[in-house]
Amino acid sequence: MKKLLLSMAVGILLYGCNSKSTNTENNNQSTEAESGTPESGKASNGTYTEQHRPQFHFSPPQMWMNDPNGMVYYAGEYHLFYQHYPDSTVWGPMHWGHAVSKDLVHWQNLPIALFPDSLGYIFSGSAVVDENNTAGFQKGNEKALVAIFTHHHPKTGKQVQSLAYSTDKGRTWIKYANNPVLPNPGISDFRDPKVSWYASAKKWIMTLAVKDRVHFYGSTDLKSWQLLSEFGKGNIGAHGGVWECPDLFPLTVDGQQKWVLFVSINPGGPNGGSATQYFIGDFNGKEFKNSNPPSTTLWIDQGADNYAGVTWANIPASDGRRLFMGWMSNWDYANKVPTGNWRSATTVARELTLQNTPAGIRLISVPVKELQQLRQDAKTIKAQEITSAFNLSKQYNLNTPLTELDLNFDLTKSTELIVKLSNAKGEYVNLGYSVPAKQLFIDRTHTGNTSFEPRFAKKHVAPLSLLNGKLNLRVLVDVASMEVFANQGQLVMTDIFFPTEDFTNIEISSKGPAQLLESNAYTLKSIWK
């Protein structure tokens, strides 16, 4: 939940909070247009046809978006809230934007859920279904959805944790009269609560980002919180920047339950700027113990553009998946990217699992199966040797900017493989693998419009070992992004780019003969009407 606390003084001057809402339960209906602009409470569908507008990733109808927030499943709907400033395409006083989906693919925009108020801007947080009515907000048959978020006061910089609740399936939200529920103990960076139910102890656990570590709190009613422990002090993991947007959840690997702790960090990512690290360990309802040496740093995504991601709460046991979504940008340039009346998008929804590897237990990330409904014009690519440039688009009529590739290679005799996406203007992005360096890379130095930020046009690399000389690349290509899932999700890289004309040509080349094994490709449909 990077707040771009870049220059709060400038933020106050440019984006002074105009909220008229009060901090009482009787007068705090958060779907009212409280920010002082007539249209700020209304969800416009936009056109979704602008240049660079994602066609199968969620993006706001208009204006600014950053971190996904409050992701919760209830009554057949996946709720996605997000950091939103409805009056500009750059960061300003934060609201919670809102959208819902029945399939994690198609999204319906809803009115803004939470507006700034006298306690401050509405920074990042989470939402839960209070199944047992522990907070007492449920009055009828409908379960209460409870949002736990950070209030950030723009003048004092003080950050506190507050509640809001909904009893109509998330359509309207009322802020708790006695906010904040967790006051600030005198710490400047004190934010991004991720709350979940710890069933064996019948209590709620809050995972909170505090400077460069995580604090764990416990509560039985969501209103009164006690500090349980902290994690991250010293040299545990990456400390190149402030810690943000934590998440804590269990996963099972080979019959053994382990706990995964997410911590986003900015700066300090593996390819510069923003990124999300993770830890694997054990949690006993009070303390998290890391299973790896303190110096081990693990990244959920080693591209430049996956930040502040967290997982959905309340996924039914009959489904059983751990579902994730991140913000597809980077604070190095998020306010500068060359989009029109909106800024930013999310990654696709992903399923997370754990896998035992030679290096230890690691997180595996793959696109959710629901995305397969967007596939059309399936192509089976025949096995062949790649000794010179092979034009996949001409051979298989793949000339759309919306593409899914599932490519298999044997690189035993090759030193470098390149999958090149390009347009008629000579702009291109290279996805490649270096056999000697054992590195996957995305090179976006020639992708078109890169002048908005010197740190944008770079080659991003990540370590990856071949599997007996084999490489699998599953690639989701939208008009302005690439998400790469290598070797069945063992390594993920996400990068955005801004060509002046869509990339509609795909070419494969190799240094040294590479064997292209039987593979598949699909053109994809837009999710927007």
Coordinates of C-alpha atoms in Angstrom, one line a residue:
M1 CA 0.0 0.0 0.0
K2 CA 2.7 2.4 -1.0
K3 CA 1.2 5.8 -0.3
L4 CA 3.7 7.8 -2.3
L5 CA 4.5 9.6 0.9
L6 CA 6.9 11.2 -1.6
S7 CA 6.1 14.7 -0.5
M8 CA 3.1 14.8 1.6
A9 CA 3.3 18.6 1.7
V10 CA 2.8 18.7 -2.0
G11 CA 0.1 16.1 -1.7
I12 CA -1.8 18.3 0.8
L13 CA -1.5 21.4 -1.4
L14 CA -2.6 19.6 -4.5
Y15 CA -5.1 17.2 -3.1
G16 CA -6.5 18.6 0.1
C17 CA -9.2 16.3 1.5
N18 CA -12.7 17.8 0.9
S19 CA -14.6 15.0 2.7
K20 CA -17.7 16.0 4.5
S21 CA -18.3 12.6 6.1
T22 CA -18.4 12.3 9.9
N23 CA -17.1 9.6 12.1
T24 CA -20.4 8.2 13.4
E25 CA -22.4 5.1 12.6
N26 CA -25.5 7.2 12.0
N27 CA -24.0 9.5 9.5
N28 CA -21.3 7.6 7.6
Q29 CA -22.9 5.9 4.6
S30 CA -19.7 5.7 2.5
T31 CA -21.4 5.4 -0.9
E32 CA -22.6 8.9 -0.7
A33 CA -20.6 11.4 -2.9
E34 CA -18.7 12.9 0.0
S35 CA -15.5 14.0 -1.6
G36 CA -16.8 17.3 -2.9
T37 CA -16.9 16.4 -6.6
P38 CA -20.3 15.6 -8.2
E39 CA -19.2 12.4 -10.0
S40 CA -16.8 11.0 -7.4
G41 CA -19.2 8.5 -6.0
K42 CA -20.4 7.2 -9.3
A43 CA -18.8 4.3 -11.2
S44 CA -18.4 5.1 -14.9
N45 CA -17.8 2.2 -17.2
G46 CA -15.4 4.3 -19.3
T47 CA -14.7 3.3 -22.8
Y48 CA -12.0 0.7 -22.2
T49 CA -10.8 1.4 -25.8
E50 CA -8.1 4.0 -25.0
Q51 CA -4.5 3.4 -26.1
H52 CA -2.7 1.1 -23.7
R53 CA -6.0 0.2 -21.9
P54 CA -5.7 -3.5 -20.6
Q55 CA -8.3 -5.8 -22.2
F56 CA -8.2 -8.7 -19.8
H57 CA -6.8 -7.1 -16.7
F58 CA -8.9 -5.0 -14.3
S59 CA -8.3 -1.3 -14.5
P60 CA -10.4 1.5 -13.0
P61 CA -13.0 3.2 -15.2
Q62 CA -11.1 6.4 -14.8
M63 CA -8.4 8.2 -12.7
W64 CA -5.9 6.8 -10.3
M65 CA -5.6 3.3 -8.8
N66 CA -2.9 1.5 -6.8
D67 CA -3.0 -1.4 -4.3
P68 CA -5.8 -4.0 -4.3
N69 CA -7.6 -3.9 -0.9
G70 CA -10.2 -5.8 1.0
M71 CA -10.4 -8.8 -1.3
V72 CA -13.1 -11.0 0.0
Y73 CA -15.5 -13.6 -1.4
Y74 CA -19.2 -13.5 -0.3
A75 CA -22.5 -14.7 -1.7
G76 CA -21.1 -15.7 -5.1
E77 CA -19.0 -12.6 -5.6
Y78 CA -15.3 -11.8 -5.5
H79 CA -15.0 -8.3 -4.1
L80 CA -12.0 -6.2 -5.2
F81 CA -11.5 -2.9 -3.5
Y82 CA -8.5 -0.7 -4.4
Q83 CA -6.6 2.4 -3.6
H84 CA -8.3 5.1 -5.7
Y85 CA -8.2 8.8 -6.2
P86 CA -11.3 9.8 -8.2
D87 CA -10.1 13.4 -9.0
S88 CA -6.8 12.8 -10.8
T89 CA -4.6 10.3 -12.6
V90 CA -1.8 10.8 -10.0
W91 CA -1.8 9.7 -6.4
G92 CA -3.9 11.8 -4.0
P93 CA -6.3 11.5 -1.1
M94 CA -7.0 7.8 -1.0
H95 CA -10.5 6.2 -1.3
W96 CA -11.5 2.6 -1.7
G97 CA -12.7 2.0 -5.2
H98 CA -14.8 -1.1 -5.7
A99 CA -15.6 -3.8 -8.3
V100 CA -17.1 -7.3 -8.1
S101 CA -16.8 -10.4 -10.2
K102 CA -18.5 -13.8 -10.3
D103 CA -15.5 -15.5 -12.1
L104 CA -12.3 -13.5 -11.3
V105 CA -12.2 -12.5 -15.0
H106 CA -15.1 -10.2 -15.8
W107 CA -15.6 -7.2 -13.5
Q108 CA -18.6 -4.9 -12.6
N109 CA -17.6 -1.5 -11.4
L110 CA -19.5 -0.3 -8.3
P111 CA -19.6 3.1 -6.6
I112 CA -16.7 4.1 -4.3
A113 CA -17.0 2.2 -1.1
L114 CA -15.0 4.3 1.4
F115 CA -14.3 8.1 1.4
P116 CA -11.7 10.1 3.4
D117 CA -13.1 11.6 6.6
S118 CA -12.0 13.6 9.6
L119 CA -9.5 10.9 10.6
G120 CA -7.8 11.0 7.2
Y121 CA -7.4 9.2 3.9
I122 CA -8.5 5.6 3.5
F123 CA -5.2 3.7 3.0
S124 CA -4.9 -0.1 2.4
G125 CA -6.4 -2.9 4.4
S126 CA -8.5 -6.0 4.2
A127 CA -12.0 -7.3 4.6
V128 CA -13.5 -10.4 6.2
V129 CA -16.9 -12.1 6.6
D130 CA -17.7 -12.0 10.3
E131 CA -19.4 -15.4 10.2
N132 CA -20.0 -15.5 14.0
N133 CA -20.9 -11.9 14.4
T134 CA -18.0 -11.3 16.7
A135 CA -18.2 -7.5 16.2
G136 CA -21.9 -7.4 16.6
F137 CA -22.5 -5.5 13.4
Q138 CA -24.9 -8.1 11.9
K139 CA -28.6 -7.2 12.6
G140 CA -30.5 -9.3 10.1
N141 CA -29.8 -12.6 8.2
E142 CA -27.1 -11.1 6.0
K143 CA -23.6 -11.7 7.4
A144 CA -21.6 -8.5 8.0
L145 CA -18.6 -7.8 5.8
V146 CA -16.1 -5.9 7.9
A147 CA -13.3 -3.8 6.4
I148 CA -10.2 -3.1 8.4
F149 CA -8.1 -0.3 7.0
T150 CA -5.6 2.4 7.8
H151 CA -6.7 5.9 8.4
H152 CA -3.8 8.3 7.4
H153 CA -4.1 11.9 8.6
P154 CA -2.6 14.1 5.9
K155 CA -1.4 16.9 8.2
T156 CA 0.0 14.9 11.1
G157 CA 1.0 11.8 9.1
K158 CA -0.4 9.7 11.9
Q159 CA -1.7 6.2 10.8
V160 CA -4.3 4.3 12.8
Q161 CA -6.4 1.2 12.1
S162 CA -10.2 1.6 11.7
L163 CA -13.3 -0.4 10.8
A164 CA -16.2 -0.1 8.4
Y165 CA -19.0 -2.6 7.9
S166 CA -21.6 -3.6 5.3
T167 CA -24.8 -5.6 5.9
D168 CA -26.0 -5.5 2.2
K169 CA -23.4 -7.7 0.5
G170 CA -20.9 -4.9 0.3
R171 CA -23.0 -2.3 -1.5
T172 CA -23.0 0.3 1.3
W173 CA -20.5 0.8 4.0
I174 CA -20.8 2.4 7.5
K175 CA -17.7 3.4 9.4
Y176 CA -17.5 2.3 13.0
A177 CA -18.4 5.0 15.5
N178 CA -15.5 4.4 17.8
N179 CA -12.7 4.4 15.2
P180 CA -9.8 4.0 15.5
V181 CA -9.8 0.5 16.9
L182 CA -5.9 0.4 17.0
P183 CA -4.4 3.8 17.8
N184 CA -0.9 4.7 16.7
P185 CA 1.8 3.9 19.3
G186 CA 4.1 6.7 18.0
I187 CA 5.4 4.9 14.9
S188 CA 5.4 6.7 11.5
D189 CA 4.8 3.7 9.2
F190 CA 2.0 1.8 10.9
R191 CA -0.4 0.4 8.3
D192 CA -2.0 -2.1 5.9
P193 CA -3.8 -4.4 8.3
K194 CA -4.5 -7.9 6.8
V195 CA -6.9 -9.7 9.1
S196 CA -7.9 -13.4 9.1
W197 CA -9.7 -15.8 11.5
Y198 CA -7.5 -18.2 13.5
A199 CA -10.0 -21.0 14.1
S200 CA -8.1 -23.1 16.7
A201 CA -7.9 -20.2 19.1
K202 CA -11.2 -18.6 18.0
K203 CA -9.6 -15.2 17.4
W204 CA -8.8 -12.8 14.7
I205 CA -5.2 -12.2 13.7
M206 CA -4.1 -8.9 12.3
T207 CA -0.8 -8.8 10.3
L208 CA 0.4 -5.2 10.2
A209 CA 3.3 -3.5 8.5
V210 CA 5.4 -1.4 11.0
K211 CA 8.4 0.4 9.5
D212 CA 10.7 -2.5 8.3
R213 CA 9.0 -5.4 10.1
V214 CA 5.6 -7.0 10.8
H215 CA 3.6 -6.9 14.0
F216 CA 0.9 -9.5 14.8
Y217 CA -2.1 -8.5 16.9
G218 CA -5.0 -10.6 18.2
S219 CA -8.7 -9.9 18.8
T220 CA -11.9 -11.7 19.6
D221 CA -14.2 -9.0 18.3
L222 CA -12.3 -7.0 15.7
K223 CA -12.6 -3.9 17.9
S224 CA -10.0 -4.5 20.7
W225 CA -6.5 -5.6 19.7
Q226 CA -3.5 -6.9 21.7
L227 CA 0.1 -7.0 20.4
L228 CA 1.2 -10.6 20.1
S229 CA 4.7 -10.5 18.5
E230 CA 6.8 -9.0 15.8
F231 CA 8.8 -10.4 12.9
G232 CA 11.5 -9.1 10.6
K233 CA 13.8 -7.2 13.0
G234 CA 17.4 -7.3 11.9
N235 CA 18.5 -8.8 8.7
I236 CA 15.6 -11.2 8.0
G237 CA 14.7 -10.9 4.3
A238 CA 15.1 -7.8 2.2
H239 CA 15.3 -4.4 3.9
G240 CA 16.0 -2.0 1.0
G241 CA 12.8 0.0 1.8
V242 CA 9.8 0.3 4.0
W243 CA 7.7 -2.9 4.5
E244 CA 4.1 -2.7 3.4
C245 CA 0.9 -4.7 2.5
P246 CA 1.6 -7.9 4.5
D247 CA -0.5 -11.1 4.3
L248 CA -0.4 -14.3 6.3
F249 CA -2.0 -17.6 5.3
P250 CA -1.5 -21.4 5.5
L251 CA -0.8 -23.7 2.6
T252 CA -0.3 -27.5 2.6
V253 CA 2.7 -29.2 0.9
D254 CA 3.0 -33.0 0.8
G255 CA 0.5 -33.2 3.7
Q256 CA 2.4 -30.7 5.9
Q257 CA 0.9 -27.3 6.8
K258 CA 3.2 -24.3 6.4
W259 CA 2.5 -20.6 6.7
V260 CA 3.3 -18.0 4.1
L261 CA 4.0 -14.4 5.0
F262 CA 3.9 -11.7 2.3
V263 CA 5.7 -8.4 2.7
S264 CA 5.8 -5.8 -0.1
I265 CA 8.9 -3.6 -0.1
N266 CA 9.7 -0.3 -1.8
P267 CA 12.4 0.3 -2.9
G268 CA 14.5 -2.8 -2.8
G269 CA 12.9 -5.1 -5.4
P270 CA 15.1 -7.6 -7.3
N271 CA 14.8 -5.5 -10.5
G272 CA 14.5 -2.1 -8.9
G273 CA 11.8 -0.2 -7.0
S274 CA 8.7 -2.1 -5.8
A275 CA 8.3 -5.9 -5.2
T276 CA 6.8 -8.5 -2.9
Q277 CA 8.9 -10.8 -0.9
Y278 CA 7.6 -13.9 1.0
F279 CA 8.6 -16.0 3.9
I280 CA 7.7 -19.7 4.6
G281 CA 7.5 -20.9 8.2
D282 CA 5.2 -21.8 11.1
F283 CA 2.7 -19.7 13.0
N284 CA 1.2 -20.8 16.3
G285 CA -1.4 -18.1 16.7
K286 CA 1.1 -15.7 18.3
E287 CA 4.5 -15.9 16.6
F288 CA 5.7 -16.5 13.1
K289 CA 9.0 -18.5 12.8
N290 CA 10.9 -18.4 9.5
S291 CA 11.9 -21.8 8.2
N292 CA 14.7 -20.4 6.0
P293 CA 18.0 -18.7 7.0
P294 CA 17.6 -15.0 7.6
S295 CA 19.6 -14.2 4.5
T296 CA 17.2 -16.1 2.2
T297 CA 15.1 -13.6 0.2
L298 CA 12.2 -15.0 -1.8
W299 CA 10.1 -13.1 -4.3
I300 CA 6.6 -13.9 -5.4
D301 CA 7.3 -12.2 -8.8
Q302 CA 10.7 -11.1 -10.1
G303 CA 9.5 -8.7 -12.8
A304 CA 9.2 -5.0 -12.2
D305 CA 5.4 -4.7 -12.0
N306 CA 3.7 -6.8 -9.4
Y307 CA 3.4 -5.0 -6.0
A308 CA 1.2 -4.8 -2.9
G309 CA -0.6 -8.1 -3.8
V310 CA -2.6 -10.0 -1.2
T311 CA -5.0 -12.9 -1.2
W312 CA -8.8 -13.3 -1.1
A313 CA -10.5 -14.0 2.2
N314 CA -13.4 -16.4 2.7
I315 CA -12.8 -18.6 -0.3
P316 CA -15.2 -21.6 0.3
A317 CA -13.7 -24.8 1.5
S318 CA -15.3 -26.6 -1.5
D319 CA -13.0 -24.5 -3.7
G320 CA -10.0 -24.6 -1.4
R321 CA -7.7 -22.4 -3.5
R322 CA -5.5 -19.5 -2.2
L323 CA -6.2 -16.7 -4.7
F324 CA -3.9 -13.7 -5.3
M325 CA -3.9 -10.4 -7.2
G326 CA -1.4 -7.6 -7.3
W327 CA -1.0 -4.1 -8.5
M328 CA 0.6 -4.1 -11.9
S329 CA 3.0 -1.1 -11.6
N330 CA 6.0 0.2 -9.7
W331 CA 6.5 3.3 -7.6
D332 CA 9.6 4.2 -9.7
Y333 CA 7.2 5.4 -12.4
A334 CA 3.6 4.7 -11.4
N335 CA 2.6 8.4 -11.5
K336 CA 4.3 9.0 -14.9
V337 CA 3.2 6.1 -17.2
P338 CA 1.7 7.4 -20.5
T339 CA -2.0 6.4 -20.1
G340 CA -4.9 8.8 -20.7
N341 CA -7.8 9.1 -18.3
W342 CA -6.8 6.3 -16.0
R343 CA -3.7 4.9 -14.4
S344 CA -2.7 1.4 -13.4
A345 CA -4.2 -2.1 -13.6
T346 CA -4.1 -5.3 -11.6
T347 CA -2.3 -8.5 -12.4
V348 CA -4.6 -11.4 -13.4
A349 CA -5.9 -13.5 -10.5
R350 CA -3.5 -16.3 -9.6
E351 CA -3.6 -19.5 -7.7
L352 CA -0.9 -20.0 -5.1
T353 CA 0.5 -23.4 -3.9
L354 CA 3.6 -24.7 -2.3
Q355 CA 6.0 -27.1 -3.8
N356 CA 9.1 -29.0 -2.5
T357 CA 12.1 -28.1 -4.7
P358 CA 15.8 -28.9 -4.5
A359 CA 16.2 -25.4 -2.9
G360 CA 13.5 -26.1 -0.4
I361 CA 9.8 -25.3 -0.2
R362 CA 8.8 -22.6 -2.6
L363 CA 5.7 -20.7 -3.7
I364 CA 4.2 -21.6 -7.1
S365 CA 2.0 -19.1 -8.9
V366 CA -0.2 -19.8 -12.0
P367 CA -3.1 -18.0 -13.6
V368 CA -6.5 -19.1 -12.3
K369 CA -8.3 -21.6 -14.5
E370 CA -11.2 -19.2 -15.1
L371 CA -9.0 -17.3 -17.5
Q372 CA -9.3 -20.1 -20.0
Q373 CA -12.8 -19.0 -20.9
L374 CA -11.1 -16.1 -22.8
R375 CA -9.3 -18.5 -25.2
Q376 CA -10.3 -18.6 -28.8
D377 CA -8.6 -19.7 -32.0
A378 CA -6.5 -22.4 -30.3
K379 CA -3.4 -23.3 -32.2
T380 CA -1.3 -26.4 -31.8
I381 CA 2.3 -25.6 -32.6
K382 CA 4.2 -28.5 -34.2
A383 CA 7.6 -29.6 -32.8
Q384 CA 10.5 -28.3 -34.8
E385 CA 14.1 -27.2 -34.6
I386 CA 14.7 -23.4 -34.3
T387 CA 18.0 -22.5 -36.1
S388 CA 16.9 -19.1 -37.4
A389 CA 14.1 -16.7 -36.7
F390 CA 10.7 -18.5 -36.8
N391 CA 7.7 -16.2 -37.3
L392 CA 5.0 -17.7 -35.1
S393 CA 2.4 -15.1 -36.1
K394 CA 2.7 -15.7 -39.9
Q395 CA 2.9 -19.5 -39.5
Y396 CA -0.2 -19.7 -37.2
N397 CA -2.0 -16.4 -37.9
L398 CA -1.4 -15.0 -34.5
N399 CA -1.7 -11.3 -35.1
T400 CA -3.6 -10.0 -32.1
P401 CA -2.1 -8.1 -29.1
L402 CA -4.2 -10.4 -26.8
T403 CA -2.3 -13.7 -26.7
E404 CA -1.6 -16.6 -24.5
L405 CA 1.4 -18.7 -25.3
D406 CA 2.2 -22.1 -23.8
L407 CA 5.7 -22.9 -25.2
N408 CA 7.9 -25.8 -24.5
F409 CA 11.6 -25.9 -25.4
D410 CA 14.6 -28.2 -25.2
L411 CA 17.7 -25.9 -24.8
T412 CA 20.3 -28.6 -24.4
K413 CA 22.2 -27.4 -27.5
S414 CA 21.3 -23.7 -27.3
T415 CA 22.9 -20.8 -25.5
E416 CA 20.1 -18.3 -25.7
L417 CA 16.4 -18.3 -26.6
I418 CA 14.4 -15.2 -27.6
V419 CA 10.6 -14.8 -27.9
K420 CA 10.2 -11.4 -29.5
L421 CA 6.9 -9.4 -29.6
S422 CA 7.1 -6.5 -32.1
N423 CA 5.1 -4.1 -34.3
A424 CA 5.6 -2.5 -37.7
K425 CA 7.3 0.5 -36.2
G426 CA 10.3 -1.6 -35.0
E427 CA 9.3 -1.5 -31.4
Y428 CA 9.7 -4.7 -29.5
V429 CA 9.9 -6.5 -26.2
N430 CA 12.1 -9.6 -25.8
L431 CA 11.4 -12.5 -23.5
G432 CA 14.4 -14.7 -23.3
Y433 CA 16.5 -17.3 -21.5
S434 CA 20.3 -17.3 -21.2
V435 CA 21.6 -20.9 -20.8
P436 CA 25.1 -20.0 -19.4
A437 CA 23.7 -17.4 -17.0
K438 CA 20.7 -19.6 -16.0
Q439 CA 18.5 -16.5 -16.2
L440 CA 15.1 -15.7 -17.6
F441 CA 14.9 -12.1 -18.8
I442 CA 12.5 -9.5 -20.1
D443 CA 14.1 -6.7 -22.1
R444 CA 11.8 -3.7 -22.6
T445 CA 14.4 -1.1 -23.7
H446 CA 12.9 -0.8 -27.1
T447 CA 9.2 -1.1 -26.3
G448 CA 8.1 2.3 -27.6
N449 CA 7.3 5.1 -25.1
T450 CA 10.0 4.8 -22.4
S451 CA 11.0 8.4 -22.0
F452 CA 8.7 9.2 -19.1
E453 CA 11.2 7.7 -16.6
P454 CA 14.9 6.8 -17.0
R455 CA 14.5 3.7 -14.8
F456 CA 11.8 2.2 -17.0
A457 CA 13.8 1.1 -20.1
K458 CA 15.8 -1.8 -18.7
K459 CA 16.4 -5.5 -19.1
H460 CA 15.1 -7.4 -16.1
V461 CA 16.6 -10.7 -15.1
A462 CA 15.8 -13.6 -12.7
P463 CA 17.5 -16.8 -11.8
L464 CA 16.0 -20.0 -13.3
S465 CA 17.4 -23.5 -13.7
L466 CA 16.3 -25.6 -16.6
L467 CA 14.6 -29.0 -15.9
N468 CA 16.8 -31.5 -17.6
G469 CA 17.4 -28.9 -20.3
K470 CA 13.7 -28.2 -20.7
L471 CA 11.9 -24.8 -20.4
N472 CA 8.2 -24.1 -20.3
L473 CA 7.0 -20.6 -20.8
R474 CA 3.3 -19.7 -20.2
V475 CA 2.9 -16.1 -21.3
L476 CA -0.1 -13.8 -21.0
V477 CA 0.2 -10.9 -23.3
D478 CA -2.2 -7.9 -23.0
V479 CA -1.8 -4.7 -25.0
A480 CA 0.5 -3.1 -22.4
S481 CA 1.8 -6.0 -20.2
M482 CA 3.4 -9.4 -20.1
E483 CA 3.0 -12.0 -17.4
V484 CA 5.4 -14.9 -17.6
F485 CA 5.0 -18.2 -15.7
A486 CA 8.1 -20.3 -16.2
N487 CA 8.3 -24.0 -15.5
Q488 CA 4.8 -24.3 -14.3
G489 CA 4.9 -21.2 -12.1
Q490 CA 8.2 -21.8 -10.3
L491 CA 9.3 -18.4 -11.5
V492 CA 7.0 -15.5 -12.4
M493 CA 7.9 -12.2 -14.1
T494 CA 5.5 -9.4 -14.8
D495 CA 6.4 -6.3 -16.8
I496 CA 4.4 -3.5 -18.4
F497 CA 5.2 -1.6 -21.5
F498 CA 3.8 1.1 -23.8
P499 CA 4.3 0.6 -27.5
T500 CA 3.0 3.3 -29.8
E501 CA 1.3 0.6 -31.8
D502 CA 0.2 -2.8 -30.6
F503 CA 2.6 -5.7 -30.7
T504 CA 1.0 -8.2 -33.1
N505 CA 4.0 -10.1 -34.3
I506 CA 5.6 -13.0 -32.5
E507 CA 9.0 -14.4 -33.5
I508 CA 11.2 -17.1 -31.9
S509 CA 15.0 -17.2 -32.4
S510 CA 17.9 -19.1 -30.8
K511 CA 21.6 -18.9 -30.5
G512 CA 22.5 -22.5 -31.2
P513 CA 19.8 -24.9 -32.2
A514 CA 16.8 -25.0 -29.9
Q515 CA 14.1 -27.6 -30.0
L516 CA 10.6 -26.2 -30.0
L517 CA 8.5 -29.0 -28.6
E518 CA 4.8 -29.3 -29.2
S519 CA 3.2 -26.2 -27.8
N520 CA 0.0 -24.2 -27.8
A521 CA -1.1 -20.7 -28.5
Y522 CA -4.4 -18.9 -28.1
T523 CA -5.9 -15.5 -29.1
L524 CA -7.8 -14.0 -26.2
K525 CA -11.1 -12.1 -25.9
S526 CA -11.5 -8.8 -24.2
I527 CA -13.4 -8.8 -20.9
W528 CA -15.0 -5.4 -21.7
K529 CA -18.0 -4.9 -23.9

